[in-house]
Amino acid sequence: MREKRKPEEEQMSDAVTILDRARPGEDPAGAEPELESQEKSMARYQRRKRKRRVERGSLQLIEEAFHLLRTASAGTIFTFYLGTIPFVVGLFYFWADMSQSSFAVRDSPVAAAGMTIGYFWMKGWHAVFCRKLWTTLNPGQGVELGGWMKIRYFAAQVVVQVFAVPILILAAIALIPLPWAYAFFQNATALGFTRDYGKKPLRKLIGDSFRLSFFDWPQNLGVMTLMKLVAIITWLNVVLSIVYLTQLAKSFFGIESVFTTNPLAAFLNTTFFFGTILIAFLVVSPLLKSIYVLRCFYADSRQTGADLLSRLAARASGRGREKRTPGVAVGIVLFLSIYAWPSQGSAQETGTSLPPITVERLDDSIRDTMTQKRYQWRFERLEQGSGESEQSWFNRTLTDFAESIKTTMDRISKAIDRFVDNLFNRGDRAPTGSGRDSNSGVGEGIGTVFTILLIVILTALIGWVVYLLIKRSADSGPIDLDEMELSGTIDLESEHIVASQLHEDEWMKLAREKIAAGESRLAIRALFLASLAHLGDRGLLRIQKFKSNRDYTRELDLKARTLPELQSAFHENVSLFERVWYGLHQIGDDAVDHFTGNYERIAAQQSVHEQQQNLQTTAASAN
């Protein structure tokens, strides 16, 4: 303690020395600036000391994240792997199938679509996992989300995470923005289901994720550096574990594998390399998620004090580690073992009631067997242009997609068929020929039902999208009102009136009626619509509902460049109409007269323009 207080004591002794040097009878004002500087330096020292005590280093944050995972419940960990394992298994299968299968070109559309769905599935469950970790840190403060709100939040998560892979690749190439880009997408996962963003979560989620990506950036950079080392060490442990396990299997059980017969070929295999990376990802990814949940939580606690409240609540409630009971796992194991236990006498009865083998059934069995994945390496790889040359790219794509769907449905049907066979042909029931055929019919029927349901769902989705597009184009597109029939009386107060709804003479008649009734404001609007209808009939303006007065002014300036008097009169009418209709301009008889005079000038200038065009046409025809 004395060693830590030594700088403070030295600074205090310096301050006392300065005061002692002030002689009696002299003004000590000269010593005051130096004393103030000493006090400021002491204050800065205390601030730096508190800052070092409060801020967390990268290693400390990783330790806290690891402790958070250790204290998390089994349901929280299960949530993470419920979303991650299906994607990892599908990605590994996709990698192996697309690199070795003879039908990779045919199966790639369906496989790519499945991987996209799996990626969104994983990101959604990652957000749920982060929400549960946040609830562990701050219990009782979670955001309650209803059914539709969960869909909105999940849609926002999908929109953000769909750009993660390309942006991270570009950031890795540029190298400098990589920590901030990576933190942004991790923050989006951590905040996806933890904050109340209302009915429009996308914009707020992007804003908070971007803002928190700059929070304590040295800590973020240190975390990424350390986690890279952790990921590399984890991957090496996975590789060495596989090597040692295969060697132990050979030593104790005599099991030979490619790792024992030709280790170099196994290690240089891209499928093995990619598989070990995926296993390391399953180990490291939960720790990364918990790290960025802690970063967002501590950044939010600077304003809310949630970390202090969480500690107080934890001590008050005596929250401890939840007990993990293996009852469910034991029950599942017992159920599977009972189901898989071979019944007595089944092997004896199967040999007496087998159906007769025919040539057709033998050919079908051989054909089905040779189309399995394990035998596809015997076939040559289908090239992209191996189809008919006269087919277009679009036709080939549709054909490949349809074949992929058909193959997938066949696999589902056969899987259901096998399940039904295993379900009904057990125990004392021997697999007779009729039973086999009936079970096969059940599987094919269920597969057909799934196919029909898939077609119906796709048709409904396509029809719904087409309906939305047609409705949107009908609502937002330009409306041609030239042929619209007038039904009822025109309401001049309405904002949906278009000048092409009535003829010029009808607008003038309506204007005279309003002038006679003393409604000058409505009369000016009727006169303005009459002038628009006049110019529209003459071809100088094209009347559309979406156009504004400024649009009409610009269009007239372009089409009537040789008629400056007409442009001036129209500009004055537009200005007067906007002051009267949208402003608080007082209306008098002179305003109506001035507007009518400009309208007559427009009509006169248009007549002169038409006469000039007729003379030019006559002169050109005479020549």
Coordinates of C-alpha atoms in Angstrom, one line a residue:
M1 CA 0.0 0.0 0.0
R2 CA 2.9 2.4 0.7
E3 CA 4.4 1.7 -2.6
K4 CA 1.2 2.6 -4.4
R5 CA 0.7 5.8 -2.5
K6 CA 4.2 7.0 -3.0
P7 CA 3.5 9.2 -6.0
E8 CA 0.7 10.9 -4.1
E9 CA 2.8 11.6 -1.1
E10 CA 5.6 13.0 -3.2
Q11 CA 3.2 15.4 -4.9
M12 CA 1.7 16.5 -1.6
S13 CA 5.2 17.1 -0.2
D14 CA 6.0 19.2 -3.2
A15 CA 2.9 21.3 -2.7
V16 CA 3.9 21.8 1.0
T17 CA 7.4 22.8 0.0
I18 CA 6.0 25.4 -2.4
L19 CA 3.8 26.9 0.4
D20 CA 6.8 27.0 2.8
R21 CA 8.9 28.9 0.4
A22 CA 6.4 31.8 0.4
R23 CA 8.1 34.2 2.8
P24 CA 6.1 36.1 5.4
G25 CA 5.0 39.5 4.3
E26 CA 5.3 38.6 0.6
D27 CA 2.4 38.0 -1.7
P28 CA 2.2 34.2 -2.3
A29 CA 0.3 34.6 -5.5
G30 CA 3.3 33.5 -7.5
A31 CA 3.0 30.1 -5.9
E32 CA -0.6 29.6 -6.7
P33 CA -0.2 28.6 -10.4
E34 CA 2.3 26.0 -9.5
L35 CA 0.1 24.7 -6.8
E36 CA -2.9 24.5 -9.2
S37 CA -0.7 22.5 -11.7
Q38 CA 0.2 20.0 -8.9
E39 CA -3.5 19.6 -8.0
K40 CA -4.4 19.0 -11.7
S41 CA -1.7 16.4 -12.1
M42 CA -3.0 14.6 -9.0
A43 CA -6.5 14.6 -10.4
R44 CA -5.3 13.3 -13.7
Y45 CA -3.4 10.5 -11.9
Q46 CA -6.5 9.5 -10.0
R47 CA -8.5 9.4 -13.2
R48 CA -6.0 7.3 -14.9
K49 CA -5.9 5.0 -11.9
R50 CA -9.7 4.6 -11.9
K51 CA -9.7 4.1 -15.6
R52 CA -7.2 1.3 -15.4
R53 CA -9.2 -0.3 -12.6
V54 CA -12.6 -0.1 -14.5
E55 CA -11.7 -1.1 -18.1
R56 CA -11.4 -4.7 -19.0
G57 CA -8.7 -6.2 -21.0
S58 CA -9.2 -8.6 -23.9
L59 CA -7.9 -11.6 -21.9
Q60 CA -10.2 -10.8 -18.9
L61 CA -13.2 -10.5 -21.3
I62 CA -12.4 -13.9 -22.8
E63 CA -12.2 -15.4 -19.3
E64 CA -15.6 -13.8 -18.3
A65 CA -17.1 -15.2 -21.5
F66 CA -15.8 -18.7 -20.8
H67 CA -17.3 -18.5 -17.3
L68 CA -20.6 -17.3 -18.7
L69 CA -20.7 -20.4 -20.9
R70 CA -19.8 -22.6 -18.0
T71 CA -22.7 -21.2 -15.9
A72 CA -25.2 -21.3 -18.8
S73 CA -28.0 -23.8 -18.6
A74 CA -28.1 -26.9 -20.8
G75 CA -31.1 -25.4 -22.6
T76 CA -29.0 -22.4 -23.6
I77 CA -26.2 -24.6 -25.0
F78 CA -28.8 -26.8 -26.7
T79 CA -30.3 -23.7 -28.4
F80 CA -26.9 -22.9 -30.0
Y81 CA -26.2 -26.4 -31.3
L82 CA -29.8 -26.8 -32.5
G83 CA -29.2 -24.1 -35.1
T84 CA -25.5 -24.8 -35.8
I85 CA -25.2 -28.6 -36.1
P86 CA -27.8 -28.9 -39.0
F87 CA -26.0 -26.2 -40.9
V88 CA -22.5 -27.7 -40.3
V89 CA -23.6 -31.2 -41.3
G90 CA -25.3 -29.8 -44.4
L91 CA -22.3 -27.7 -45.3
F92 CA -20.0 -30.7 -44.9
Y93 CA -22.3 -32.8 -47.1
F94 CA -22.6 -30.0 -49.6
W95 CA -18.8 -29.7 -49.8
A96 CA -18.2 -33.4 -50.2
D97 CA -21.1 -34.0 -52.6
M98 CA -20.3 -31.0 -54.9
S99 CA -16.6 -32.0 -55.1
Q100 CA -17.0 -35.7 -55.7
S101 CA -20.5 -36.5 -56.9
S102 CA -21.1 -37.3 -60.6
F103 CA -24.5 -35.4 -60.5
A104 CA -23.2 -32.2 -58.8
V105 CA -24.4 -30.0 -61.7
R106 CA -27.9 -31.5 -61.4
D107 CA -28.2 -31.4 -57.7
S108 CA -26.6 -28.0 -57.1
P109 CA -29.7 -25.8 -57.3
V110 CA -31.6 -27.7 -54.6
A111 CA -28.4 -28.1 -52.5
A112 CA -27.7 -24.4 -52.7
A113 CA -31.2 -23.5 -51.7
G114 CA -31.0 -25.9 -48.8
M115 CA -27.7 -24.4 -47.6
T116 CA -29.3 -20.9 -47.7
I117 CA -32.2 -22.0 -45.6
G118 CA -29.8 -23.7 -43.2
Y119 CA -27.7 -20.5 -42.9
F120 CA -30.7 -18.4 -42.0
W121 CA -31.8 -21.2 -39.6
M122 CA -28.4 -21.0 -37.8
K123 CA -28.4 -17.2 -37.6
G124 CA -31.8 -17.2 -36.1
W125 CA -30.9 -19.7 -33.4
H126 CA -27.7 -17.8 -32.7
A127 CA -29.8 -14.7 -31.9
V128 CA -31.9 -16.8 -29.6
F129 CA -28.8 -18.1 -27.9
C130 CA -27.5 -14.6 -27.4
R131 CA -30.8 -13.6 -25.9
K132 CA -30.6 -16.4 -23.3
L133 CA -27.0 -15.4 -22.4
W134 CA -28.2 -11.8 -22.0
T135 CA -31.0 -13.0 -19.7
T136 CA -28.4 -14.9 -17.7
L137 CA -26.4 -11.6 -17.3
N138 CA -29.4 -9.5 -16.6
P139 CA -32.3 -11.7 -15.3
G140 CA -35.8 -10.3 -15.4
Q141 CA -35.0 -7.6 -17.9
G142 CA -35.6 -9.5 -21.2
V143 CA -37.9 -8.2 -24.0
E144 CA -41.1 -10.1 -24.4
L145 CA -41.8 -10.7 -28.1
G146 CA -45.0 -12.0 -29.6
G147 CA -45.4 -14.2 -32.6
W148 CA -45.5 -11.5 -35.3
M149 CA -42.7 -9.6 -33.5
K150 CA -40.5 -12.6 -33.5
I151 CA -41.0 -12.9 -37.3
R152 CA -40.2 -9.2 -37.7
Y153 CA -37.0 -9.5 -35.7
F154 CA -36.0 -12.7 -37.5
A155 CA -36.5 -11.0 -40.8
A156 CA -34.3 -8.1 -39.7
Q157 CA -31.7 -10.6 -38.7
V158 CA -31.9 -12.3 -42.1
V159 CA -31.5 -9.0 -44.0
V160 CA -28.4 -8.0 -42.0
Q161 CA -26.7 -11.4 -42.0
V162 CA -27.2 -12.0 -45.7
F163 CA -24.5 -9.5 -46.3
A164 CA -22.1 -10.9 -43.7
V165 CA -20.0 -13.3 -46.0
P166 CA -19.3 -10.9 -48.9
I167 CA -18.6 -7.9 -46.6
L168 CA -16.3 -9.9 -44.4
I169 CA -14.4 -11.2 -47.4
L170 CA -13.9 -7.7 -48.8
A171 CA -12.9 -6.4 -45.3
A172 CA -10.4 -9.3 -45.0
I173 CA -8.9 -8.3 -48.3
A174 CA -8.7 -4.6 -47.2
L175 CA -7.5 -5.9 -43.7
I176 CA -7.9 -2.6 -41.9
P177 CA -11.8 -2.5 -41.5
L178 CA -12.0 -6.2 -40.7
P179 CA -12.3 -5.8 -36.8
W180 CA -15.1 -3.3 -37.1
A181 CA -17.0 -5.3 -39.8
Y182 CA -16.7 -8.5 -37.8
A183 CA -17.9 -6.7 -34.6
F184 CA -20.8 -5.2 -36.5
F185 CA -22.2 -8.6 -37.5
Q186 CA -21.5 -10.2 -34.2
N187 CA -23.3 -7.2 -32.5
A188 CA -26.3 -7.7 -34.8
T189 CA -26.5 -11.3 -33.6
A190 CA -26.1 -10.3 -29.9
L191 CA -28.7 -7.5 -30.1
G192 CA -31.2 -9.2 -32.5
F193 CA -33.6 -10.5 -29.8
T194 CA -32.4 -8.6 -26.7
R195 CA -33.6 -5.0 -27.3
D196 CA -37.1 -3.6 -27.9
Y197 CA -36.9 -2.1 -31.4
G198 CA -40.7 -1.8 -31.9
K199 CA -42.3 -2.6 -35.2
K200 CA -39.4 -1.5 -37.4
P201 CA -36.4 -3.2 -35.9
L202 CA -34.1 -3.2 -39.0
R203 CA -32.9 0.4 -38.9
K204 CA -32.4 0.5 -35.1
L205 CA -30.6 -2.9 -35.2
I206 CA -28.2 -1.6 -37.9
G207 CA -27.6 1.7 -36.0
D208 CA -26.9 0.1 -32.6
S209 CA -24.7 -2.6 -34.1
F210 CA -22.7 0.0 -36.1
R211 CA -22.3 2.2 -33.0
L212 CA -21.2 -0.5 -30.7
S213 CA -18.7 -1.8 -33.2
F214 CA -16.5 1.2 -32.3
F215 CA -16.9 0.6 -28.5
D216 CA -13.4 0.0 -27.0
W217 CA -11.9 -0.9 -30.3
P218 CA -8.5 -1.9 -28.8
Q219 CA -10.3 -4.5 -26.7
N220 CA -12.0 -5.8 -29.9
L221 CA -8.7 -6.0 -31.8
G222 CA -7.1 -7.8 -28.9
V223 CA -10.1 -10.2 -28.7
M224 CA -9.8 -11.1 -32.4
T225 CA -6.1 -11.6 -32.1
L226 CA -6.4 -14.0 -29.1
M227 CA -9.4 -15.8 -30.6
K228 CA -7.5 -16.5 -33.8
L229 CA -4.8 -18.2 -31.7
V230 CA -7.5 -20.1 -29.8
A231 CA -9.1 -21.2 -33.1
I232 CA -5.8 -22.4 -34.5
I233 CA -4.9 -24.3 -31.4
T234 CA -8.4 -25.9 -31.3
W235 CA -8.1 -27.0 -34.9
L236 CA -4.7 -28.6 -34.2
N237 CA -6.2 -30.4 -31.2
V238 CA -9.1 -31.7 -33.4
V239 CA -6.6 -33.0 -36.0
L240 CA -4.3 -34.6 -33.5
S241 CA -7.3 -36.2 -31.7
I242 CA -8.5 -37.8 -34.9
V243 CA -4.9 -39.1 -35.5
Y244 CA -4.5 -40.5 -32.0
L245 CA -8.0 -42.1 -32.0
T246 CA -7.4 -43.9 -35.2
Q247 CA -4.0 -45.2 -34.0
L248 CA -5.6 -46.4 -30.7
A249 CA -8.4 -48.1 -32.7
K250 CA -5.7 -49.9 -34.7
S251 CA -3.6 -50.8 -31.6
F252 CA -6.5 -52.2 -29.5
F253 CA -9.1 -53.4 -32.0
G254 CA -7.1 -53.9 -35.2
I255 CA -9.3 -51.4 -37.1
E256 CA -7.5 -50.2 -40.3
S257 CA -8.5 -46.8 -41.8
V258 CA -7.1 -44.4 -44.3
F259 CA -5.4 -42.5 -41.5
T260 CA -3.3 -45.6 -40.6
T261 CA -2.7 -47.0 -44.1
N262 CA -1.9 -43.7 -45.9
P263 CA -1.9 -40.7 -43.4
L264 CA -0.5 -38.2 -45.9
A265 CA -3.3 -38.8 -48.4
A266 CA -5.8 -38.3 -45.6
F267 CA -4.3 -35.1 -44.3
L268 CA -4.1 -33.6 -47.8
N269 CA -7.7 -34.4 -48.5
T270 CA -9.8 -31.2 -48.7
T271 CA -12.8 -32.9 -47.2
F272 CA -10.9 -33.9 -44.1
F273 CA -9.4 -30.4 -43.9
F274 CA -12.8 -28.8 -44.2
G275 CA -14.4 -31.2 -41.7
T276 CA -11.8 -30.4 -39.0
I277 CA -12.4 -26.7 -39.5
L278 CA -16.1 -27.2 -39.0
I279 CA -15.5 -29.1 -35.8
A280 CA -13.3 -26.3 -34.5
F281 CA -16.0 -23.9 -35.5
L282 CA -18.5 -25.8 -33.3
V283 CA -16.1 -25.4 -30.4
V284 CA -15.0 -21.8 -30.8
S285 CA -18.2 -20.2 -32.0
P286 CA -20.2 -20.2 -28.7
L287 CA -17.3 -18.5 -27.0
L288 CA -17.2 -15.8 -29.7
K289 CA -20.9 -15.2 -29.3
S290 CA -20.6 -14.9 -25.5
I291 CA -17.7 -12.4 -25.9
Y292 CA -19.7 -10.0 -28.0
V293 CA -22.8 -10.4 -25.8
L294 CA -20.6 -9.3 -22.9
R295 CA -19.2 -6.4 -25.0
C296 CA -22.7 -5.2 -25.9
F297 CA -23.9 -5.7 -22.3
Y298 CA -21.0 -3.7 -20.8
A299 CA -21.4 -0.9 -23.4
D300 CA -25.1 -0.7 -22.6
S301 CA -24.4 -0.7 -18.8
R302 CA -22.4 2.5 -19.1
Q303 CA -25.8 4.3 -19.5
T304 CA -28.1 2.0 -17.6
G305 CA -26.0 0.5 -14.8
A306 CA -27.4 -3.0 -15.7
D307 CA -24.2 -4.8 -14.7
L308 CA -24.4 -3.4 -11.1
L309 CA -28.1 -4.3 -10.9
S310 CA -27.3 -7.8 -12.2
R311 CA -24.7 -8.4 -9.5
L312 CA -27.1 -7.2 -6.8
A313 CA -29.9 -9.4 -8.1
A314 CA -27.6 -12.4 -8.3
R315 CA -26.4 -12.0 -4.7
A316 CA -30.0 -11.4 -3.4
S317 CA -31.4 -14.4 -5.1
G318 CA -28.4 -16.7 -4.5
R319 CA -28.4 -17.8 -8.1
G320 CA -26.2 -20.7 -8.6
R321 CA -25.4 -23.2 -11.3
E322 CA -28.5 -25.0 -12.5
K323 CA -28.5 -28.7 -11.9
R324 CA -28.3 -30.8 -15.0
T325 CA -30.3 -34.0 -14.7
P326 CA -29.6 -36.8 -17.1
G327 CA -33.1 -38.3 -16.9
V328 CA -34.1 -37.2 -20.4
A329 CA -30.9 -38.5 -22.0
V330 CA -31.3 -41.8 -20.1
G331 CA -34.9 -42.2 -21.2
I332 CA -34.0 -41.5 -24.9
V333 CA -31.1 -44.1 -24.7
L334 CA -33.4 -46.7 -23.2
F335 CA -36.1 -46.1 -25.8
L336 CA -33.7 -46.4 -28.7
S337 CA -32.1 -49.5 -27.2
I338 CA -35.5 -51.2 -26.7
Y339 CA -36.5 -50.2 -30.3
A340 CA -33.2 -51.5 -31.7
W341 CA -33.2 -54.7 -29.7
P342 CA -33.5 -57.7 -32.2
S343 CA -36.5 -59.9 -31.5
Q344 CA -36.1 -63.6 -31.2
G345 CA -37.2 -65.7 -34.1
S346 CA -37.2 -62.9 -36.7
A347 CA -34.2 -64.2 -38.5
Q348 CA -35.7 -67.7 -38.6
E349 CA -39.0 -66.7 -40.1
T350 CA -37.6 -64.4 -42.8
G351 CA -36.2 -67.1 -44.9
T352 CA -39.5 -69.0 -45.5
S353 CA -41.8 -66.2 -46.8
L354 CA -39.7 -64.1 -49.1
P355 CA -41.4 -63.0 -52.3
P356 CA -40.2 -64.5 -55.6
I357 CA -37.4 -62.8 -57.4
T358 CA -38.1 -61.7 -61.0
V359 CA -35.9 -60.2 -63.6
E360 CA -37.7 -56.9 -63.5
R361 CA -37.3 -56.6 -59.7
L362 CA -33.6 -57.6 -60.0
D363 CA -33.0 -54.9 -62.6
D364 CA -34.8 -52.3 -60.6
S365 CA -32.8 -53.2 -57.5
I366 CA -29.5 -53.1 -59.4
R367 CA -30.4 -49.7 -60.9
D368 CA -31.5 -48.3 -57.5
T369 CA -28.3 -49.6 -55.9
M370 CA -26.0 -48.1 -58.5
T371 CA -27.6 -44.7 -58.2
Q372 CA -26.6 -44.5 -54.5
K373 CA -24.0 -42.0 -53.4
R374 CA -21.4 -44.7 -52.5
Y375 CA -21.3 -45.8 -56.1
Q376 CA -21.4 -42.5 -57.9
W377 CA -17.7 -42.2 -58.1
R378 CA -17.8 -45.0 -60.8
F379 CA -19.6 -42.7 -63.2
E380 CA -18.1 -39.9 -65.2
R381 CA -18.9 -36.4 -64.0
L382 CA -21.7 -34.7 -65.8
E383 CA -20.4 -31.6 -67.5
Q384 CA -22.3 -28.3 -67.8
G385 CA -22.8 -28.7 -71.5
S386 CA -23.6 -32.4 -71.6
G387 CA -27.3 -31.8 -72.3
E388 CA -28.9 -31.2 -75.6
S389 CA -27.3 -28.3 -77.4
E390 CA -30.5 -26.9 -78.7
Q391 CA -31.8 -26.2 -75.2
S392 CA -31.4 -22.7 -73.9
W393 CA -29.8 -21.8 -70.6
F394 CA -33.2 -21.1 -69.0
N395 CA -34.6 -24.5 -70.1
R396 CA -31.6 -26.4 -68.8
T397 CA -31.8 -24.6 -65.5
L398 CA -35.5 -25.4 -65.1
T399 CA -34.9 -29.0 -66.1
D400 CA -32.0 -29.4 -63.6
F401 CA -34.1 -27.9 -60.9
A402 CA -37.1 -30.1 -61.7
E403 CA -34.9 -33.2 -61.7
S404 CA -33.3 -32.2 -58.4
I405 CA -36.8 -31.8 -56.8
K406 CA -37.9 -35.2 -58.2
T407 CA -34.7 -36.9 -56.9
T408 CA -35.3 -35.3 -53.5
M409 CA -38.9 -36.4 -53.4
D410 CA -37.9 -39.9 -54.4
R411 CA -35.4 -40.0 -51.6
I412 CA -38.0 -38.9 -49.1
S413 CA -40.4 -41.5 -50.4
K414 CA -37.8 -44.3 -50.1
A415 CA -36.9 -43.1 -46.6
I416 CA -40.5 -43.2 -45.5
D417 CA -40.8 -46.6 -47.2
R418 CA -37.9 -48.0 -45.2
F419 CA -39.3 -46.5 -42.0
V420 CA -42.6 -48.1 -42.5
D421 CA -40.9 -51.5 -43.3
N422 CA -38.9 -51.3 -40.1
L423 CA -41.9 -50.3 -38.1
F424 CA -44.3 -53.0 -39.3
N425 CA -41.9 -55.9 -40.2
R426 CA -40.5 -56.5 -36.7
G427 CA -41.0 -59.1 -34.0
D428 CA -43.1 -62.0 -35.0
R429 CA -44.3 -60.4 -38.2
A430 CA -42.4 -61.8 -41.1
P431 CA -41.9 -59.6 -44.2
T432 CA -44.2 -61.3 -46.6
G433 CA -44.6 -60.3 -50.2
S434 CA -48.0 -58.7 -49.7
G435 CA -46.9 -56.9 -46.6
R436 CA -43.9 -55.5 -48.4
D437 CA -46.0 -54.3 -51.3
S438 CA -48.5 -52.6 -49.0
N439 CA -45.9 -50.9 -46.9
S440 CA -44.2 -49.8 -50.1
G441 CA -47.5 -48.4 -51.3
V442 CA -47.8 -46.5 -48.0
G443 CA -44.4 -44.9 -48.4
E444 CA -45.0 -44.0 -52.0
G445 CA -48.4 -42.5 -51.1
I446 CA -46.9 -40.4 -48.3
G447 CA -44.2 -39.3 -50.7
T448 CA -46.8 -38.4 -53.3
V449 CA -48.7 -36.3 -50.7
F450 CA -45.5 -34.5 -49.8
T451 CA -44.8 -33.7 -53.5
I452 CA -48.4 -32.4 -54.0
L453 CA -48.1 -30.3 -50.9
L454 CA -44.8 -28.8 -52.0
I455 CA -46.3 -28.0 -55.4
V456 CA -49.3 -26.4 -53.8
I457 CA -47.2 -24.3 -51.5
L458 CA -44.9 -23.1 -54.3
T459 CA -47.9 -22.3 -56.5
A460 CA -49.6 -20.4 -53.6
L461 CA -46.4 -18.4 -52.9
I462 CA -45.9 -17.6 -56.6
G463 CA -49.5 -16.5 -56.9
W464 CA -49.2 -14.4 -53.8
V465 CA -46.1 -12.6 -55.1
V466 CA -47.7 -12.0 -58.4
Y467 CA -50.8 -10.6 -56.7
L468 CA -48.7 -8.2 -54.6
L469 CA -46.8 -7.0 -57.6
I470 CA -50.0 -6.4 -59.6
K471 CA -51.6 -4.6 -56.7
R472 CA -48.5 -2.5 -56.1
S473 CA -48.3 -1.5 -59.8
A474 CA -52.0 -0.7 -59.8
D475 CA -51.7 1.5 -56.7
S476 CA -48.4 3.3 -57.5
G477 CA -48.3 3.4 -61.3
P478 CA -49.5 6.3 -63.4
I479 CA -53.2 6.3 -63.9
D480 CA -54.6 7.3 -67.3
L481 CA -57.6 9.4 -66.6
D482 CA -58.3 10.5 -70.1
E483 CA -60.9 7.9 -70.6
M484 CA -62.3 7.9 -67.0
E485 CA -66.0 8.4 -66.8
L486 CA -67.1 11.1 -64.5
S487 CA -69.5 9.8 -61.8
G488 CA -71.2 12.4 -59.6
T489 CA -70.2 16.0 -58.9
I490 CA -66.6 17.1 -58.8
D491 CA -65.5 18.0 -55.3
L492 CA -63.0 20.9 -55.7
E493 CA -61.8 20.4 -52.1
S494 CA -60.5 16.9 -52.9
E495 CA -56.7 16.4 -53.4
H496 CA -57.3 13.6 -55.9
I497 CA -58.7 15.7 -58.8
V498 CA -56.9 15.6 -62.1
A499 CA -57.3 18.2 -64.9
S500 CA -58.1 15.5 -67.5
Q501 CA -61.3 14.4 -65.6
L502 CA -63.2 17.2 -67.3
H503 CA -63.0 19.2 -70.5
E504 CA -61.8 22.7 -70.5
D505 CA -65.3 24.1 -71.1
E506 CA -66.6 22.1 -68.1
W507 CA -64.0 23.5 -65.8
M508 CA -64.8 27.0 -67.0
K509 CA -68.5 26.4 -66.4
L510 CA -67.7 25.2 -62.9
A511 CA -65.5 28.2 -62.3
R512 CA -68.3 30.6 -63.3
E513 CA -70.6 28.8 -60.9
K514 CA -68.2 29.2 -58.0
I515 CA -67.6 32.9 -58.9
A516 CA -71.4 33.5 -58.8
A517 CA -71.6 31.7 -55.5
G518 CA -68.9 33.9 -54.0
E519 CA -66.4 31.0 -53.5
S520 CA -63.3 32.7 -55.0
R521 CA -60.9 30.1 -53.7
L522 CA -62.6 27.2 -55.4
A523 CA -63.1 29.4 -58.5
I524 CA -59.4 29.9 -58.8
R525 CA -58.7 26.2 -58.5
A526 CA -61.3 25.5 -61.3
L527 CA -59.6 28.1 -63.5
F528 CA -56.2 26.6 -62.9
L529 CA -57.5 23.1 -63.8
A530 CA -59.1 24.6 -66.9
S531 CA -55.8 26.1 -68.0
L532 CA -54.1 22.7 -67.4
A533 CA -56.8 21.0 -69.5
H534 CA -56.4 23.6 -72.2
L535 CA -52.6 23.0 -72.4
G536 CA -53.1 19.3 -72.2
D537 CA -55.5 19.3 -75.2
R538 CA -53.1 21.3 -77.2
G539 CA -50.2 18.9 -76.6
L540 CA -48.1 21.2 -74.5
L541 CA -48.6 19.3 -71.3
R542 CA -49.2 15.7 -70.5
I543 CA -51.7 15.5 -67.6
Q544 CA -50.7 12.8 -65.0
K545 CA -51.8 12.3 -61.4
F546 CA -48.4 12.1 -59.9
K547 CA -47.1 15.4 -61.5
S548 CA -46.7 18.5 -59.4
N549 CA -47.0 22.1 -60.4
R550 CA -43.3 22.4 -60.7
D551 CA -43.3 19.4 -63.1
Y552 CA -45.9 21.1 -65.3
T553 CA -43.8 24.3 -65.3
R554 CA -40.7 22.6 -66.4
E555 CA -42.5 20.6 -69.1
L556 CA -44.1 23.8 -70.5
D557 CA -40.7 25.6 -70.5
L558 CA -39.4 22.8 -72.6
K559 CA -42.3 22.5 -75.1
A560 CA -43.1 26.2 -75.4
R561 CA -39.7 27.7 -75.7
T562 CA -40.8 30.0 -78.5
L563 CA -43.8 31.4 -76.5
P564 CA -42.4 33.4 -73.6
E565 CA -45.7 35.3 -73.1
L566 CA -47.5 32.0 -72.5
Q567 CA -44.8 30.9 -70.1
S568 CA -45.0 34.1 -68.1
A569 CA -48.8 33.9 -67.9
F570 CA -48.7 30.3 -66.7
H571 CA -46.0 31.0 -64.1
E572 CA -48.1 33.9 -62.7
N573 CA -51.1 31.6 -62.5
V574 CA -49.2 28.9 -60.7
S575 CA -47.7 31.3 -58.2
L576 CA -51.2 32.9 -57.5
F577 CA -52.8 29.5 -57.2
E578 CA -50.3 28.2 -54.7
R579 CA -50.6 31.3 -52.6
V580 CA -54.3 31.0 -52.6
W581 CA -54.7 27.3 -52.2
Y582 CA -51.8 26.3 -50.0
G583 CA -51.2 29.6 -48.2
L584 CA -53.1 32.3 -46.3
H585 CA -53.3 34.8 -49.1
Q586 CA -56.4 37.0 -49.0
I587 CA -58.6 36.5 -52.1
G588 CA -60.4 39.4 -53.7
D589 CA -62.1 40.1 -57.0
D590 CA -58.9 41.5 -58.4
A591 CA -57.2 38.1 -57.9
V592 CA -59.9 36.3 -59.8
D593 CA -59.8 38.9 -62.6
H594 CA -56.0 38.7 -62.8
F595 CA -56.2 34.9 -63.0
T596 CA -58.8 35.0 -65.7
G597 CA -56.8 37.5 -67.7
N598 CA -53.7 35.2 -67.6
Y599 CA -55.9 32.3 -68.7
E600 CA -57.1 34.4 -71.7
R601 CA -53.5 35.3 -72.5
I602 CA -52.6 31.6 -72.5
A603 CA -55.4 30.8 -74.8
A604 CA -54.5 33.7 -77.1
Q605 CA -50.8 32.7 -77.3
Q606 CA -51.8 29.2 -78.0
S607 CA -54.0 30.3 -80.9
V608 CA -51.2 32.5 -82.3
H609 CA -48.8 29.5 -82.0
E610 CA -51.2 27.2 -83.9
Q611 CA -51.7 29.8 -86.7
Q612 CA -47.9 30.1 -87.1
Q613 CA -47.6 26.3 -87.3
N614 CA -50.3 26.2 -89.9
L615 CA -48.6 28.9 -92.0
Q616 CA -45.3 27.0 -91.8
T617 CA -47.0 23.8 -92.8
T618 CA -48.7 25.5 -95.8
A619 CA -45.5 27.1 -96.9
A620 CA -43.6 23.9 -96.7
S621 CA -46.2 22.0 -98.7
A622 CA -46.3 24.8 -101.4
N623 CA -42.5 24.6 -101.8

